[in-house]
mmCIF file of C-alpha atoms in Angstrom:
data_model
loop_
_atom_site.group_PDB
_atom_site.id
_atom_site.type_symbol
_atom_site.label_atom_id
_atom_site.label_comp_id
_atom_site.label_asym_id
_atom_site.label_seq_id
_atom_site.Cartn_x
_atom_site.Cartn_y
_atom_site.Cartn_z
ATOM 1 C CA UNK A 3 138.173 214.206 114.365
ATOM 2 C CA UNK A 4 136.903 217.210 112.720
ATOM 3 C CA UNK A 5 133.820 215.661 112.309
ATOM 4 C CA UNK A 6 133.338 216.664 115.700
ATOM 5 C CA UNK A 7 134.532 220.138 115.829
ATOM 6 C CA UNK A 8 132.744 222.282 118.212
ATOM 7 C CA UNK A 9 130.285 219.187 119.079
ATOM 8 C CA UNK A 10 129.619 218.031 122.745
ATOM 9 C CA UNK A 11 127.976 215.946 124.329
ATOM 10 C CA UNK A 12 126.893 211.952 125.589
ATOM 11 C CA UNK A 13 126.363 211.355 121.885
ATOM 12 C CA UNK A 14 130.470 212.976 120.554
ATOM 13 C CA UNK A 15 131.747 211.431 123.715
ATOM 14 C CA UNK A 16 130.325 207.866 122.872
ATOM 15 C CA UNK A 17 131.655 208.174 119.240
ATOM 16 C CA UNK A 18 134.931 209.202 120.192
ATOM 17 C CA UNK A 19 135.682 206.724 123.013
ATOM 18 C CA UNK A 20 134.136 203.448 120.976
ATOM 19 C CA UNK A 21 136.327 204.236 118.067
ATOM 20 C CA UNK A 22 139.294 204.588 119.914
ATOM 21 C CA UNK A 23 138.609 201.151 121.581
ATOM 22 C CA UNK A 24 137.868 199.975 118.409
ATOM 23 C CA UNK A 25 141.050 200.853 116.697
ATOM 24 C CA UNK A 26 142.933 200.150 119.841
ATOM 25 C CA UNK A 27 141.450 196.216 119.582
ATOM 26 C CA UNK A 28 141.700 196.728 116.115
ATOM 27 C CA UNK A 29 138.010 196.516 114.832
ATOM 28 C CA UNK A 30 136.437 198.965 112.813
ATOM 29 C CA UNK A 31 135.041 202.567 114.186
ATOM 30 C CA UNK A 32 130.885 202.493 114.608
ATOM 31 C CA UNK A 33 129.125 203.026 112.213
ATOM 32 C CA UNK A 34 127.230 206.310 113.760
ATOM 33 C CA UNK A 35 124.983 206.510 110.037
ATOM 34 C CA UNK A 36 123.647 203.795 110.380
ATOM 35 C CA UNK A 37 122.925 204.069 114.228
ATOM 36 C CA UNK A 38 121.633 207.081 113.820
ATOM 37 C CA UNK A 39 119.249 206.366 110.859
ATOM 38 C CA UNK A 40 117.535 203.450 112.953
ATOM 39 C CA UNK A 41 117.237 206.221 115.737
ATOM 40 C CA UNK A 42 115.819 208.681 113.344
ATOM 41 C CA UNK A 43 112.876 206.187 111.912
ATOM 42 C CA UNK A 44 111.756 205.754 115.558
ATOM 43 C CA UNK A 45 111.880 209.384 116.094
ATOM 44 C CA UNK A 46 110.046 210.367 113.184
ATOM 45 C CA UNK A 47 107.425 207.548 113.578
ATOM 46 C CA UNK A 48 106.466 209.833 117.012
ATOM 47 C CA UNK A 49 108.278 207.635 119.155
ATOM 48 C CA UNK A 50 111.388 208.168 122.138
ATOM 49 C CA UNK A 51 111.309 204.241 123.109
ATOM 50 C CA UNK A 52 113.345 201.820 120.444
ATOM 51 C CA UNK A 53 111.802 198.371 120.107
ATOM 52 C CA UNK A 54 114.254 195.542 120.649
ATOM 53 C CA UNK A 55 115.077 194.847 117.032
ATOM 54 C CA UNK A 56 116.229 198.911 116.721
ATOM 55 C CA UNK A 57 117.988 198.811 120.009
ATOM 56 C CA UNK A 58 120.212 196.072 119.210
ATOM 57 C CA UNK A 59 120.585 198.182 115.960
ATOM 58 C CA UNK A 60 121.359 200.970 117.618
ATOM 59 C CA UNK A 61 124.000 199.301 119.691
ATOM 60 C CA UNK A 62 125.500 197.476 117.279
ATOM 61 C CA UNK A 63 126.213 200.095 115.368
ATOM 62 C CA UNK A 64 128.442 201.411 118.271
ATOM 63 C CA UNK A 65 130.363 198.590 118.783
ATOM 64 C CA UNK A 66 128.354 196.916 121.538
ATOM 65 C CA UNK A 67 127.910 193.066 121.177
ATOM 66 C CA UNK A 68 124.437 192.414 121.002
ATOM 67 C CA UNK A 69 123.056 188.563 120.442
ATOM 68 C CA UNK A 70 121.748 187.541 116.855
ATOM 69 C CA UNK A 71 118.067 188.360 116.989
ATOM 70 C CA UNK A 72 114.799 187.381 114.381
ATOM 71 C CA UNK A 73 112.101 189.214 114.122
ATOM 72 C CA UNK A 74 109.349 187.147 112.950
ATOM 73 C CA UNK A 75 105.266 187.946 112.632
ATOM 74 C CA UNK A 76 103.810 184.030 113.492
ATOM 75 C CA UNK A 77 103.935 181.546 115.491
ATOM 76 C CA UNK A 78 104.537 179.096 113.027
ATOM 77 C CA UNK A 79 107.733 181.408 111.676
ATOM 78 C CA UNK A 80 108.736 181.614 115.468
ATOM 79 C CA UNK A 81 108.956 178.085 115.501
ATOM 80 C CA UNK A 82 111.066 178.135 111.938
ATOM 81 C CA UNK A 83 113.622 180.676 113.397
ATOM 82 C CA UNK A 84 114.030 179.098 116.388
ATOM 83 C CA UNK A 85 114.803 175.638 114.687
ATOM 84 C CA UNK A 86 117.665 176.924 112.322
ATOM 85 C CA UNK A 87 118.940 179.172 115.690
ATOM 86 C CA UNK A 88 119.084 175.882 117.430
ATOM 87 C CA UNK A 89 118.318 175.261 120.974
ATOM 88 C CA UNK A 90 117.831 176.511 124.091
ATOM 89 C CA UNK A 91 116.345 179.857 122.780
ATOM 90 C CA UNK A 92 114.334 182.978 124.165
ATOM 91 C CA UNK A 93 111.218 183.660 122.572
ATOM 92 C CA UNK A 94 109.834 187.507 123.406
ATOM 93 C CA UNK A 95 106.742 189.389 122.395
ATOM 94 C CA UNK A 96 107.039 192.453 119.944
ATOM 95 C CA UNK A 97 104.623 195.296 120.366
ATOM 96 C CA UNK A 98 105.053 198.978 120.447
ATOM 97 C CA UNK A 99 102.342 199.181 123.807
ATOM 98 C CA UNK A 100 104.432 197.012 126.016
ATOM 99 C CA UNK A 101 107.744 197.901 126.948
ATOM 100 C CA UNK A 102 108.117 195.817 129.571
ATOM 101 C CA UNK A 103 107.410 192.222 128.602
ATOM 102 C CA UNK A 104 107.495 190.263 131.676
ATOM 103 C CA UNK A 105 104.695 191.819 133.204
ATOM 104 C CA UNK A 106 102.318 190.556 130.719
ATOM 105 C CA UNK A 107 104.433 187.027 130.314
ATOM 106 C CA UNK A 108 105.964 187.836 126.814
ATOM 107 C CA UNK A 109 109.125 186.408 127.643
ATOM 108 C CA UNK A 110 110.046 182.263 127.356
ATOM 109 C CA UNK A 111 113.687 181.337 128.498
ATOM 110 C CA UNK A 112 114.912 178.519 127.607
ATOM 111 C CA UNK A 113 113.024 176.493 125.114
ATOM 112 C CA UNK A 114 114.190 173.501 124.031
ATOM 113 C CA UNK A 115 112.189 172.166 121.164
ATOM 114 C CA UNK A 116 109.774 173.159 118.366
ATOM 115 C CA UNK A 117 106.813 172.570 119.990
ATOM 116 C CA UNK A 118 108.244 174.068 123.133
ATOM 117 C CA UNK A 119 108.330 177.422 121.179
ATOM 118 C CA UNK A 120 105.173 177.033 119.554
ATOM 119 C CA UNK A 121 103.452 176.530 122.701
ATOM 120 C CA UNK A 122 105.238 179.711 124.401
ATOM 121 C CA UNK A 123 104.355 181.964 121.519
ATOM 122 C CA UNK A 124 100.571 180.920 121.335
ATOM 123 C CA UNK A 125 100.673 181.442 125.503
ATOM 124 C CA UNK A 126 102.118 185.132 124.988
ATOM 125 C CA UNK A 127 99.475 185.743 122.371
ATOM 126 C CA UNK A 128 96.409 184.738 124.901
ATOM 127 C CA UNK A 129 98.192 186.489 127.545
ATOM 128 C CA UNK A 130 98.824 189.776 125.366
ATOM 129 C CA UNK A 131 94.925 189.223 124.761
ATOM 130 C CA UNK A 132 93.638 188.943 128.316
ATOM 131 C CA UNK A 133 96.112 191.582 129.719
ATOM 132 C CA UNK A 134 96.177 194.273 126.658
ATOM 133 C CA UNK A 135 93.222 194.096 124.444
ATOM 134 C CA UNK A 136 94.896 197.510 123.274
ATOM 135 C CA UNK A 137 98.235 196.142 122.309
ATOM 136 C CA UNK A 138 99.266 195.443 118.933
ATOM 137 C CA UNK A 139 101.066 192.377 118.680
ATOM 138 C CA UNK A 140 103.598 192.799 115.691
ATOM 139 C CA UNK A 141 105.192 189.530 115.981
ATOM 140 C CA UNK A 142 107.993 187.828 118.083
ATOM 141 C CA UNK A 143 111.920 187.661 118.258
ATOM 142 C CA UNK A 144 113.781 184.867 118.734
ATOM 143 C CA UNK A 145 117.486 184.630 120.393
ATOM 144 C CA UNK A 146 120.021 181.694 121.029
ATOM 145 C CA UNK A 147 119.838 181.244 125.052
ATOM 146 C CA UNK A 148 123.155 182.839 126.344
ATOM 147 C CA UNK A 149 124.650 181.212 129.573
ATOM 148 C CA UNK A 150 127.042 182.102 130.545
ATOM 149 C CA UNK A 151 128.671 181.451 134.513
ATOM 150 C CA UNK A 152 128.344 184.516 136.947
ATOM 151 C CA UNK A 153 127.082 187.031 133.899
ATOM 152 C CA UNK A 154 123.788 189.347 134.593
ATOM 153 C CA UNK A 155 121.552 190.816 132.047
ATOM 154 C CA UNK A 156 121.862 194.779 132.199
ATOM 155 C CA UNK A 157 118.878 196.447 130.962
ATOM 156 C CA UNK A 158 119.572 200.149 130.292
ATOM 157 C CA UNK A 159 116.180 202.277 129.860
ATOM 158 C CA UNK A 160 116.690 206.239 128.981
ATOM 159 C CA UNK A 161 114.279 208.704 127.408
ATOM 160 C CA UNK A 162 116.355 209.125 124.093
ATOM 161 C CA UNK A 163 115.125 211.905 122.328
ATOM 162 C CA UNK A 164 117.833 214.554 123.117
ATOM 163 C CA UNK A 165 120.553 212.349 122.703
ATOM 164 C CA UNK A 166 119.363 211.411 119.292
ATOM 165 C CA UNK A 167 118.733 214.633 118.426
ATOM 166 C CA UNK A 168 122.783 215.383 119.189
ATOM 167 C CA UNK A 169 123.175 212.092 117.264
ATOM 168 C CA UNK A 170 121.456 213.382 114.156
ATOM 169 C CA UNK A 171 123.568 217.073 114.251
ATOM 170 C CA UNK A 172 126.806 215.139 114.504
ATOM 171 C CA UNK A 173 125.811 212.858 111.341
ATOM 172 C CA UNK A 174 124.233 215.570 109.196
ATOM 173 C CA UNK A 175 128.107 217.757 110.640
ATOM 174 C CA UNK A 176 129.938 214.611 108.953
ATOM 175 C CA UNK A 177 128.063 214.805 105.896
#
């Protein structure tokens, strides 16, 4: 690709090797504009750390199978999303203060029912409340539970700055 002429990096060598497996499966290349522009609002916002909405974004956009997620600003819509998801789903908390949800309870696995969802949500929100009064508490997403037999969750945590700065070269190179 001459896109990438003289560019290196974890950002050219993530490009290059998810559009070959994409053309070798035979899907189409990422979309690096559009990962990169979801990137680029968090960076110019002042912020390295993508919320979960942007990093499924941002992964998406590579190629990387993410599960269907709603962000939603209620409890009430929380309880709406999750009923046309359909059940089991996961229910987490979205703020930019907390980064790690568990440790103030912002995360409900499993719920089964409307009410089980409105009940988690209003939980999170005293919780958030009691744990940190300084935390803004933009809303929730909602998720279909996956289950799947011997699978793990992989969380992946990185300060992203210089990478998306290599991102946003290589984009404003293709243009």
């Amino acid at each position: 690709h001459e896109v990438f002429a003289g560019q290196h990096g974890p950002v050219r060598d993530i490009v290059v090797l998810n559009t070959a497996a994409a053309l070798v499966v035979g899907g189409a290349a990422p979309d690096l504009a559009a990962g990169v522009a979801r990137a680029q609002q968090a960076l110019d916002s002042g912020r390295e750390l993508l919320n979960e909405p942007e990093a499924k974004t941002l992964l998406s956009a590579f190629g990387i199978p993410v599960v269907a997620t709603r962000t939603v600003n209620s409890v009430a819509h929380a309880a709406a999303a999750a009923a046309e998801i359909g059940f089991p789903v996961v229910l987490k908390i979205l703020s930019p203060q907390i980064s790690h949800k568990s440790d103030v309870g912002g995360v409900a696995l499993n719920l089964q029912s409307v009410d089980e969802v409105r009940r988690a949500a209003e939980r999170m929100q005293q919780r958030v409340g009691e744990l940190r009064p300084d935390a803004v508490l933009d809303g929730f997403t909602v998720q279909q539970m996956v289950s799947r037999p011997r699978a793990h969750e992989l969380i992946v945590g990185n300060r992203v700055r210089q990478v998306l700065n290599k991102a946003r070269k290589t984009k404003t190179a293709a243009n």
